[in-house]
mmCIF file of C-alpha atoms and ligand atoms in Angstrom:
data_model
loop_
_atom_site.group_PDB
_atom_site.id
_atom_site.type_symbol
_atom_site.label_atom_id
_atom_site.label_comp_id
_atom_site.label_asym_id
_atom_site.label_seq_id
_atom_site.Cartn_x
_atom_site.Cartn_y
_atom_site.Cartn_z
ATOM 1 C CA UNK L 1 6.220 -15.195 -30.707
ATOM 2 C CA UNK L 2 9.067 -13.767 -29.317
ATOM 3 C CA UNK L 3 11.620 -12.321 -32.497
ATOM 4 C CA UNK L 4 15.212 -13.059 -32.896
ATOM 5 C CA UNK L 5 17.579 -9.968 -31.511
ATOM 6 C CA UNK L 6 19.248 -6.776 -33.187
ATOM 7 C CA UNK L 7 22.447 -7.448 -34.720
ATOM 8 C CA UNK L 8 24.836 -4.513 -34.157
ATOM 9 C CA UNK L 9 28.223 -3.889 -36.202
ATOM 10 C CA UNK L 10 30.049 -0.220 -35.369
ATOM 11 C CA UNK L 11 26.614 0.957 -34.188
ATOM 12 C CA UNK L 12 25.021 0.310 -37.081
ATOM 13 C CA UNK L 13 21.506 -2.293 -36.113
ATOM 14 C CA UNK L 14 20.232 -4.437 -38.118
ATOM 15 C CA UNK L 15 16.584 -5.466 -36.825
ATOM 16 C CA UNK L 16 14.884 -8.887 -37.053
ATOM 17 C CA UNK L 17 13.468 -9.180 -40.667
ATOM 18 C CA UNK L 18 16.306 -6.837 -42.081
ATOM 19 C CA UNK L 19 18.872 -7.663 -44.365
ATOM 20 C CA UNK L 20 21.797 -4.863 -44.917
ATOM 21 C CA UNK L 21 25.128 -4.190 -46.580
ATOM 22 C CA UNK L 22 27.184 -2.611 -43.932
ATOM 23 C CA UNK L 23 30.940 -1.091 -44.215
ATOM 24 C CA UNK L 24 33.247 -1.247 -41.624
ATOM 25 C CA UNK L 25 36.325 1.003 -42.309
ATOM 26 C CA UNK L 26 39.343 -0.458 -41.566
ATOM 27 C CA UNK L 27 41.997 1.493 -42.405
ATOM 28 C CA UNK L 28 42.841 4.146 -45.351
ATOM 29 C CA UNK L 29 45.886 3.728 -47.987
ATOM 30 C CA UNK L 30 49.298 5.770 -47.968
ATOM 31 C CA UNK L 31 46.904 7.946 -50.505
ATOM 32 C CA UNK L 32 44.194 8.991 -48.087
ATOM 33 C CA UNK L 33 41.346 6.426 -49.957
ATOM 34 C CA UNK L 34 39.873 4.797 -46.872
ATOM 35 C CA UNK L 35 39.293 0.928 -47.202
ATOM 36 C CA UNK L 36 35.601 -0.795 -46.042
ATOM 37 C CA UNK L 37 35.272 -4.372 -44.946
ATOM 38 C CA UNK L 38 31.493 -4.995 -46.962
ATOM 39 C CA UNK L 39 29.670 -7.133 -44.914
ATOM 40 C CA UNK L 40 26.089 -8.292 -45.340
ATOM 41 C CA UNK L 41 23.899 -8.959 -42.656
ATOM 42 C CA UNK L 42 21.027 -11.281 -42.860
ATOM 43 C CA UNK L 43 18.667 -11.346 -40.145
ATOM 44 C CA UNK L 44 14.870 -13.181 -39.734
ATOM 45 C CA UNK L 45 12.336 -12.422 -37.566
ATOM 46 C CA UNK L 46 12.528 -15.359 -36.204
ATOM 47 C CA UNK L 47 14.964 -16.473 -33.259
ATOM 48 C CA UNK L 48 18.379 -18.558 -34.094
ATOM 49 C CA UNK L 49 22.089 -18.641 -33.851
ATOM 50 C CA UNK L 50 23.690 -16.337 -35.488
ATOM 51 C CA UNK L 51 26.319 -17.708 -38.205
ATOM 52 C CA UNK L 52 29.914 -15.789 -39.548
ATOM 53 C CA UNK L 53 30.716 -16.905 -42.922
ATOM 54 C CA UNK L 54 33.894 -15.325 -43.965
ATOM 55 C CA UNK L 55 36.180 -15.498 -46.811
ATOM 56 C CA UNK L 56 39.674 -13.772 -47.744
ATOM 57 C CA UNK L 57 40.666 -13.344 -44.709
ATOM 58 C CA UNK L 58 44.017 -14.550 -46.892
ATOM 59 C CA UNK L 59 43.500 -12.091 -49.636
ATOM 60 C CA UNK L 60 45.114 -14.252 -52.453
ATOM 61 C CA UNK L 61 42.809 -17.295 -51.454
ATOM 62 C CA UNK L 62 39.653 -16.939 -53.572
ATOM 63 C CA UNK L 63 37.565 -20.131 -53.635
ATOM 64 C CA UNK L 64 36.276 -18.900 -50.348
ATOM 65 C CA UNK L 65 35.121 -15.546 -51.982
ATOM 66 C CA UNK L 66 33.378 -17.056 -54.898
ATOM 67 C CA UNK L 67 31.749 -19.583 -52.691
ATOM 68 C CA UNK L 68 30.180 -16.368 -50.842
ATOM 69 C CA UNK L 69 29.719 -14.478 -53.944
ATOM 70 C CA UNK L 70 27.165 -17.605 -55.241
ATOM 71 C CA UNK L 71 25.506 -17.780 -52.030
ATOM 72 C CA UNK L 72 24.734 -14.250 -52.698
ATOM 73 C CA UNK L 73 23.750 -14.268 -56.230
ATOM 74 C CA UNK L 74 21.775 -17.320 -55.258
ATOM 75 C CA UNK L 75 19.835 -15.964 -52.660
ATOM 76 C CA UNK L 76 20.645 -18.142 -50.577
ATOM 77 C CA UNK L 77 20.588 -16.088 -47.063
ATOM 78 C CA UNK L 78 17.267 -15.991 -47.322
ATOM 79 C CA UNK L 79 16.880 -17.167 -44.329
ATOM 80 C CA UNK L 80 13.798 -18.467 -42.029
ATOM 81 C CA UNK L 81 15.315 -18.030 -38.694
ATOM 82 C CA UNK L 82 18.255 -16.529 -36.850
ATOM 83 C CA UNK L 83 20.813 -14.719 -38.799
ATOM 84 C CA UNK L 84 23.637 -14.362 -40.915
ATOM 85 C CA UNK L 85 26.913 -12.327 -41.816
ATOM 86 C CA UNK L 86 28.301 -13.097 -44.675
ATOM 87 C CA UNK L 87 32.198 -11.470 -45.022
ATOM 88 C CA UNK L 88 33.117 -12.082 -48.837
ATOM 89 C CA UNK L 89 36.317 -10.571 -48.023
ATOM 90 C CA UNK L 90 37.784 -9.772 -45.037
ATOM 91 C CA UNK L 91 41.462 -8.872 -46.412
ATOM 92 C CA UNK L 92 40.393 -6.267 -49.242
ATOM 93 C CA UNK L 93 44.311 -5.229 -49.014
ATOM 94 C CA UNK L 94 45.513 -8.749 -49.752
ATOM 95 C CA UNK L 95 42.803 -8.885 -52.362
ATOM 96 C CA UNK L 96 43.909 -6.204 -54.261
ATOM 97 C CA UNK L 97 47.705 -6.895 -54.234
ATOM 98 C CA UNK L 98 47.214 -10.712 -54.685
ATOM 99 C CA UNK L 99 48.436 -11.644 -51.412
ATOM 100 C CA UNK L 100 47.987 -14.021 -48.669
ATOM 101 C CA UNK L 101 48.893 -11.296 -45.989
ATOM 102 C CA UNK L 102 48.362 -6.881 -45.819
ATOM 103 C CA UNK L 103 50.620 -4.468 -47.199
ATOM 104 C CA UNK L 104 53.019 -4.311 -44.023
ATOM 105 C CA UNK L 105 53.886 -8.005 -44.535
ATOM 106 C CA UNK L 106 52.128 -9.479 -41.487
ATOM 107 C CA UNK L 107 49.245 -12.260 -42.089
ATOM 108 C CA UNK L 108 45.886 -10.868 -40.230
ATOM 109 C CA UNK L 109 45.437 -14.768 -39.411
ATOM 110 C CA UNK L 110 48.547 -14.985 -37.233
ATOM 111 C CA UNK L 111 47.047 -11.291 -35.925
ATOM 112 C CA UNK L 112 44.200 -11.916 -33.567
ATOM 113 C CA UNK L 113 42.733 -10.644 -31.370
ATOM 114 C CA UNK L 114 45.209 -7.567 -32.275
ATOM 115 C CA UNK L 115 45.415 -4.319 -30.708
ATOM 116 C CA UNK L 116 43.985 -0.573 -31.510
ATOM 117 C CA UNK L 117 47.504 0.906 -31.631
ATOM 118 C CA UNK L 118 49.328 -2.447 -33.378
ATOM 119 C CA UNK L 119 50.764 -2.627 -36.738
ATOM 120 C CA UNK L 120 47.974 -3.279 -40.022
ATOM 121 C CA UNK L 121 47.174 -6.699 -39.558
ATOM 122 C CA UNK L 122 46.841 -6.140 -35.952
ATOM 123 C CA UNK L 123 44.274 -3.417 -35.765
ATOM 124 C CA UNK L 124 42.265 -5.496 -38.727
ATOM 125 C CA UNK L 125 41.651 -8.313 -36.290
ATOM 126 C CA UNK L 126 40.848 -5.858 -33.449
ATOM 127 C CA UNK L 127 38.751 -3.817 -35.095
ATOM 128 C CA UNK L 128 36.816 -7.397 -36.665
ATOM 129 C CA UNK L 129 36.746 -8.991 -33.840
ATOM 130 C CA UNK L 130 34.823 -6.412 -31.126
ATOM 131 C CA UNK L 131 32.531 -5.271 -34.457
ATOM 132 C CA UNK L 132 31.794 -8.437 -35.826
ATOM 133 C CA UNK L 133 33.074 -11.643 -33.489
ATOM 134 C CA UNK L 134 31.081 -10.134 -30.559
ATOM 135 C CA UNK L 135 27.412 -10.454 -32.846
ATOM 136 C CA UNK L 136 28.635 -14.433 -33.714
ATOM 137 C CA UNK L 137 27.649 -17.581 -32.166
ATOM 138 C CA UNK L 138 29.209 -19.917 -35.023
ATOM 139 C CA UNK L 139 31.662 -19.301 -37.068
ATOM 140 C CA UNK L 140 33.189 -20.911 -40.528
ATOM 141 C CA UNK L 141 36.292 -19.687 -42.082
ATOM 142 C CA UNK L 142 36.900 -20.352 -45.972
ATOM 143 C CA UNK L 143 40.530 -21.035 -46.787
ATOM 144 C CA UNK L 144 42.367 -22.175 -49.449
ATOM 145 C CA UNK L 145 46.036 -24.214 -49.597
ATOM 146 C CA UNK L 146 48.625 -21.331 -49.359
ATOM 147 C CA UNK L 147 50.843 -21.058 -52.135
ATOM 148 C CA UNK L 148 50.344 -23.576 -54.519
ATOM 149 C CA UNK L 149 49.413 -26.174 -52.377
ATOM 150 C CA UNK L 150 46.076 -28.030 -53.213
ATOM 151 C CA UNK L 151 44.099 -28.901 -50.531
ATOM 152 C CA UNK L 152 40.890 -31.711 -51.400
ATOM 153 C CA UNK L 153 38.385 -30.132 -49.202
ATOM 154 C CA UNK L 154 38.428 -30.534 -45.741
ATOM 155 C CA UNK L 155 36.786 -29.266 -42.807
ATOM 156 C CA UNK L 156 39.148 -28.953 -39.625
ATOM 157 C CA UNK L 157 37.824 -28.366 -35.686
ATOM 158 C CA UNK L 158 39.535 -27.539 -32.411
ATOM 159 C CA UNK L 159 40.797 -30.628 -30.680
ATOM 160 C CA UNK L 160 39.169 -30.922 -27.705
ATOM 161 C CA UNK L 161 35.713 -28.649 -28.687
ATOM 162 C CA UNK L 162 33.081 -30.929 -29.237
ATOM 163 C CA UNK L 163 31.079 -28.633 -30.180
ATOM 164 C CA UNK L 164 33.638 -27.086 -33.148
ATOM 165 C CA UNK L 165 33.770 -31.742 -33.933
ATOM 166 C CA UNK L 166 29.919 -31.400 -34.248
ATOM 167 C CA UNK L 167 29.519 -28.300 -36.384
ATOM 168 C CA UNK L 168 32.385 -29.986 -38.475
ATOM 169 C CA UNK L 169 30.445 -33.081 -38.531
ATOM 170 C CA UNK L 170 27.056 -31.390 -39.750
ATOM 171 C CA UNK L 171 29.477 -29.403 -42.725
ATOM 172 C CA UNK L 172 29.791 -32.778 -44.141
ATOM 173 C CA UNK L 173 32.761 -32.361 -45.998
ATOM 174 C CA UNK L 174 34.507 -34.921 -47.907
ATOM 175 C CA UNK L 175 37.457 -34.966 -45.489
ATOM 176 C CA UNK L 176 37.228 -33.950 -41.806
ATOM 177 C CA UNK L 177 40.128 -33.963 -39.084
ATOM 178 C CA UNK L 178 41.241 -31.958 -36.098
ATOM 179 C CA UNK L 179 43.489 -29.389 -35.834
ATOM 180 C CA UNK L 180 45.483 -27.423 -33.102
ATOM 181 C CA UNK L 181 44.920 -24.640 -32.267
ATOM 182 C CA UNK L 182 47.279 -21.706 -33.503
ATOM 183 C CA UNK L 183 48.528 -18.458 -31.895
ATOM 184 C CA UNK L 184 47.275 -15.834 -33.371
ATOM 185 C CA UNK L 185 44.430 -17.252 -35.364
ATOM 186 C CA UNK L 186 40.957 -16.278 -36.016
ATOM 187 C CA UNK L 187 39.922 -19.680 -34.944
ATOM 188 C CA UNK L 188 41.836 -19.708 -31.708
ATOM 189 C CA UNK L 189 40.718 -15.838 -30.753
ATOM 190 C CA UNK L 190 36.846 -17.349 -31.907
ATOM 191 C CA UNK L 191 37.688 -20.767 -29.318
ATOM 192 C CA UNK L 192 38.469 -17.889 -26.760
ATOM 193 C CA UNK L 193 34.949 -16.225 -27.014
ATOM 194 C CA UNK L 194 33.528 -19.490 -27.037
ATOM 195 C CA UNK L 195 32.342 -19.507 -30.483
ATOM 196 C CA UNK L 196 32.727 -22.387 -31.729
ATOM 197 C CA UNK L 197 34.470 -22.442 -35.261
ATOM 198 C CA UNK L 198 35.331 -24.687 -38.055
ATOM 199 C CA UNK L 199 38.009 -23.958 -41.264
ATOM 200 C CA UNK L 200 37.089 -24.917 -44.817
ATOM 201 C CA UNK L 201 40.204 -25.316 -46.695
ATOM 202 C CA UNK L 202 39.737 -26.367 -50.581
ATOM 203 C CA UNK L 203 41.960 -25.822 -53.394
ATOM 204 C CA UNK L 204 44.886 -23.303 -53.814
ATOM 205 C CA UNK L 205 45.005 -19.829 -53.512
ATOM 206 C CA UNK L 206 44.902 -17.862 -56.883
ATOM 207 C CA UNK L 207 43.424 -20.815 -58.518
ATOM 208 C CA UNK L 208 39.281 -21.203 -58.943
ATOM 209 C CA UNK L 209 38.194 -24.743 -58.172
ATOM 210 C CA UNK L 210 34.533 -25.459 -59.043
ATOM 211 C CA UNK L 211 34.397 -28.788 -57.096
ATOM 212 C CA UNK L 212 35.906 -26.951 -53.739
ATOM 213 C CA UNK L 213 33.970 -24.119 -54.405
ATOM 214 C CA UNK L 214 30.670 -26.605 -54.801
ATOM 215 C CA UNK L 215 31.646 -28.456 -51.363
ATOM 216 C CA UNK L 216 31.968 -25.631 -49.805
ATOM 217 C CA UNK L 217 28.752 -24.334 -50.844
ATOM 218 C CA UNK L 218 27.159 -28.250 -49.598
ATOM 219 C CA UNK L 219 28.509 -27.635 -46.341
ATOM 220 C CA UNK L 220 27.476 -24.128 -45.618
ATOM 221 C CA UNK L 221 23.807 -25.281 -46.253
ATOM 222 C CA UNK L 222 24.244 -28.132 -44.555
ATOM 223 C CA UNK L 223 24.971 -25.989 -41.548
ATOM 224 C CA UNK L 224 22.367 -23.600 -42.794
ATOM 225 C CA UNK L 225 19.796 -26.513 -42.772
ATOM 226 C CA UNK L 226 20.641 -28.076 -39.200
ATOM 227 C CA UNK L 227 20.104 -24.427 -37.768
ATOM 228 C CA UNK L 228 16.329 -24.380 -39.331
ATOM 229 C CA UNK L 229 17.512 -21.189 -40.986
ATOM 230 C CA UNK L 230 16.745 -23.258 -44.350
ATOM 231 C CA UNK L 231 14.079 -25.381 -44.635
ATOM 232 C CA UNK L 232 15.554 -28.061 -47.628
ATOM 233 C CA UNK L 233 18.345 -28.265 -49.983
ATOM 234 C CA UNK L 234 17.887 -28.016 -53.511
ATOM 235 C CA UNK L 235 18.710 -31.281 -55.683
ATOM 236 C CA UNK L 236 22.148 -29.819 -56.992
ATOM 237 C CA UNK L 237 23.183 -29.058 -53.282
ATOM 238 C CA UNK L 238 21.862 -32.121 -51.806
ATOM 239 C CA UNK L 239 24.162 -35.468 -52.794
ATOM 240 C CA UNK L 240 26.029 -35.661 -49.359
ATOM 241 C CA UNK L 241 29.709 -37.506 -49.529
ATOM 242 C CA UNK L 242 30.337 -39.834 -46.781
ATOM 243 C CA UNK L 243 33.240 -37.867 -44.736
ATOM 244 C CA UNK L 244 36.577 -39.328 -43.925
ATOM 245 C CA UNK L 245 37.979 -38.684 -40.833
ATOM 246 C CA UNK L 246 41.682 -38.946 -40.703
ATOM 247 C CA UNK L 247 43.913 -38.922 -38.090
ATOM 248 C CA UNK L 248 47.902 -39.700 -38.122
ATOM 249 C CA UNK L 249 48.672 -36.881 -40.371
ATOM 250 C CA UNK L 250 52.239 -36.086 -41.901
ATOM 251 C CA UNK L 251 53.860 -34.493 -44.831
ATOM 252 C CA UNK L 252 55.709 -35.800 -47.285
ATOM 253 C CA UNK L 253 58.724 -34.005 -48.311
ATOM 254 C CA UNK L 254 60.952 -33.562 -51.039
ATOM 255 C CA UNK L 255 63.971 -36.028 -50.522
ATOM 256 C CA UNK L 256 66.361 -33.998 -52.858
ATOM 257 C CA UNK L 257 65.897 -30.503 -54.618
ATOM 258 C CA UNK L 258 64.613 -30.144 -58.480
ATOM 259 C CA UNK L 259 61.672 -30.827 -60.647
ATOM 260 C CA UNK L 260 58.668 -32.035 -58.994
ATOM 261 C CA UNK L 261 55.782 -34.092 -60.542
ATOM 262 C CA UNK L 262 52.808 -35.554 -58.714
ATOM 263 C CA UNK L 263 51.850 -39.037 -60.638
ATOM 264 C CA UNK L 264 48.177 -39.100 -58.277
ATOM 265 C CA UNK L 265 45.310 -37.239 -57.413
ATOM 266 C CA UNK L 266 44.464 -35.396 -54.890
ATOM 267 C CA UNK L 267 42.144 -37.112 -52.431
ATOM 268 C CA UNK L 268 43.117 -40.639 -53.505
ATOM 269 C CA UNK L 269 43.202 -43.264 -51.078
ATOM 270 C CA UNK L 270 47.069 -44.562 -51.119
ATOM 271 C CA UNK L 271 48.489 -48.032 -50.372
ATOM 272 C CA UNK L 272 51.680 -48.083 -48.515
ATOM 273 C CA UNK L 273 54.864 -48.243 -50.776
ATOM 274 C CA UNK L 274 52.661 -46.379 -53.445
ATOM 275 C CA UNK L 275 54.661 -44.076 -55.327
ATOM 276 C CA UNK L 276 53.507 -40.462 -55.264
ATOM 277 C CA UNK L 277 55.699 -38.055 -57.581
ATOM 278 C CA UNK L 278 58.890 -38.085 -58.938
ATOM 279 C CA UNK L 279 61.648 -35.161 -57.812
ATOM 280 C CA UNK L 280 64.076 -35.075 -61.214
ATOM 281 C CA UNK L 281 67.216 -33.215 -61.221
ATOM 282 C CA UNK L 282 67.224 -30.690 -64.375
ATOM 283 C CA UNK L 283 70.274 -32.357 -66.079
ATOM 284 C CA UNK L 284 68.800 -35.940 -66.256
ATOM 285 C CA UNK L 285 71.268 -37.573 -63.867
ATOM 286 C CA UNK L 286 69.546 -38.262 -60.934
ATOM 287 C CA UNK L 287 65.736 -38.460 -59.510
ATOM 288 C CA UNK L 288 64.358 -39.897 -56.626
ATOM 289 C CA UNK L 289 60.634 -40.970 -56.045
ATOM 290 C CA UNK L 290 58.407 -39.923 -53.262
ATOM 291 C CA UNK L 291 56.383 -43.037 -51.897
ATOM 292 C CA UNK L 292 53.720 -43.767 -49.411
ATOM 293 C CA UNK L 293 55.267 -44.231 -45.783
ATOM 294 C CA UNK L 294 51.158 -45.927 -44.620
ATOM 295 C CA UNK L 295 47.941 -46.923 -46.418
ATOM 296 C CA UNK L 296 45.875 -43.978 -46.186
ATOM 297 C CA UNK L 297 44.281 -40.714 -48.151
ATOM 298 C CA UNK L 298 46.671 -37.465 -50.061
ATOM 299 C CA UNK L 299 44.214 -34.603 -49.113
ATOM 300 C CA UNK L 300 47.459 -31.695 -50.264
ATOM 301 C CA UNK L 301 49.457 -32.030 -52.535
ATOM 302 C CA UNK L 302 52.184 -29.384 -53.839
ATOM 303 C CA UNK L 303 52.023 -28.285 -57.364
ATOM 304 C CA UNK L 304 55.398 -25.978 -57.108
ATOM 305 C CA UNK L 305 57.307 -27.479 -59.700
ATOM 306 C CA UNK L 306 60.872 -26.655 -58.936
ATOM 307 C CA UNK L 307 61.257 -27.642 -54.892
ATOM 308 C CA UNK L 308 64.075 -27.777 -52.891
ATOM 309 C CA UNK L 309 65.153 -30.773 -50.784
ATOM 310 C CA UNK L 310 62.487 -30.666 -47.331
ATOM 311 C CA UNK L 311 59.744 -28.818 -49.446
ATOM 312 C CA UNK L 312 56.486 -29.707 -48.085
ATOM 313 C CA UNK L 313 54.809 -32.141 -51.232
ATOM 314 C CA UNK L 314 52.277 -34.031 -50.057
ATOM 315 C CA UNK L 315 50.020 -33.976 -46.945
ATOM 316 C CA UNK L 316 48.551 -37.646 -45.766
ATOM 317 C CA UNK L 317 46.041 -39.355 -43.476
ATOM 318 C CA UNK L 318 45.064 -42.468 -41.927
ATOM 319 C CA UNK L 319 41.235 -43.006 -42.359
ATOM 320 C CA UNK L 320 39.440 -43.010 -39.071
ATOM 321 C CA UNK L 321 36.012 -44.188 -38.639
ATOM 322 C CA UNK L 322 35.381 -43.164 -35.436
ATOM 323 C CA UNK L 323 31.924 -41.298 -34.712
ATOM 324 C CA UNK L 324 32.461 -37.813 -33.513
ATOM 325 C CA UNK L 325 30.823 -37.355 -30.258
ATOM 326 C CA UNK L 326 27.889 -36.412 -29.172
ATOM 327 C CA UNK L 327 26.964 -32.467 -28.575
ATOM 328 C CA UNK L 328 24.006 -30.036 -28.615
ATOM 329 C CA UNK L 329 24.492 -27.533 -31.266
HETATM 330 ZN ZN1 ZN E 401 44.260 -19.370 -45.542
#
């Protein structure tokens, strides 16, 4: 039987039936230490697609990272065919400081595909995406809210890729929607190499959230599973939420500055007129209530406490239950 192929990252091969931890160095600090992307490289004897999971590729957003770090305590790349990289964090610099974006300010997913001779984030995406993009043939991104914005978890694809809709629709998340493409993402230089590509966004950044972190976990075997790289799912992994597809989406912003204070849940389904949070002023003599402009679902919502008027609160969706279309993946 014919075997799957070599995976090579910065000339280092990793052969059919080989699993490795590779470093690729990325770039050293003001002191001289050079800095490593780790990433591990799964790969069967047996012939498959080859599938990027990556986290932190917003430093300060660490659901993603502890959804990889499971996987990998779990065991769960053990896979039966094709192959896997697993990237538990792709912005070690953003990491370390606590940050969404690398120490020259710039966000590496605004970045791509970035150039040898650019600024940080810039050579970060080049240098990931010949090493690491050119090995892929699907690819999931784990995000987080930024800031302090919550998101339920959700699974977004490229309008107009069916086969981005399909992958989205085999992750199985609780909420799934499309999303446009944007400059300078790793999802739009991934749509340009014909990779198709979904995003994972769950919780906020900073914050650990078990249930994102379990959904996320769901999906990625779900993938795993339709790829006949696993050949089950245990029990734990296995309940499967019905997905909501929304459409219609639009935030919901603050209508005057001061104290902010969700009265729902995230992920509850919303009746028009529904009021959503209260924004107080500090000295008790005025407040103004956030409601519901259509029945629908929250799937963000904001927890900064002290906004200002325009602040981005909650993010909502109409329900669509339209079946994704039909593609070979
Ligand atoms: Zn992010």
């Amino acid at each position: 039987m014919e075997s799957n192929k070599t995976i090579i990252i910065e000339g280092e091969s990793v052969k059919p039936g080989e699993s490795k931890l590779l470093n690729i160095s990325i770039d050293r600090l003001p002191t001289g230490t050079l800095i490593d992307i780790p990433i591990y490289v799964f790969n069967s004897k047996n012939p498959g697609p080859t599938l990027l999971i990556q986290a932190g590729l917003h430093g300060d957003e660490i659901n993603g990272i502890e959804i990889v770090r499971r996987m990998l305590t779990e065991k769960r790349f053990n896979i039966t065919s094709g192959a896997v990289i697993a990237v538990p964090i792709l912005n070690i610099f953003g990491f370390i400081h606590y940050s969404r974006d690398v120490p020259d300010g710039k966000d590496v997913n605004r970045s791509f595909p970035g150039s040898k001779t650019g600024s940080m984030a810039g050579r970060i995406a080049y240098h990931y995406t010949s090493a690491v993009l050119s090995q892929v043939d699907y690819g999931i991104d784990l995000h987080t809210g930024g800031g302090q914005r919550h998101n339920f978890p959700q699974i977004r694809y490229t309008d107009n890729d069916i086969q981005s809709q399909q992958l989205a629709k085999v992750f199985n998340a609780p909420i799934t929607f499309s999303s446009k493409l944007i400059k300078g993402s790793f999802r739009n230089a991934a749509h340009q190499l014909k990779i198709p590509t979904v995003v994972f966004e769950a919780g906020e950044s900073m914050r650990f959230d078990d249930y994102s972190i379990i959904e996320g976990i769901k999906g990625i075997l779900n993938v795993m599973r339709h790829f006949k790289m696993i050949a089950c799912l245990e029990p734990k992994y296995s309940e499967r939420n019905n997905t909501v597809h929304l459409e219609n989406r639009k935030w919901l912003r603050a209508p005057t500055a001061g104290m902010f204070i969700p009265k729902i849940l995230n992920g509850s389904k919303i009746e028009k007129g529904e009021v959503l949070g209260i924004v107080s002023g500090p000295y008790a003599k005025r407040s103004k209530v956030v409601k519901a402009p259509f029945d629908g679902l929250v799937f963000c919502i904001n927890h900064q406490a002290v906004v200002n008027r325009g602040d981005a609160l909650f993010h909502m969706g109409k329900p669509n239950n339209e079946d994704v279309k039909e593609a070979d993946i």
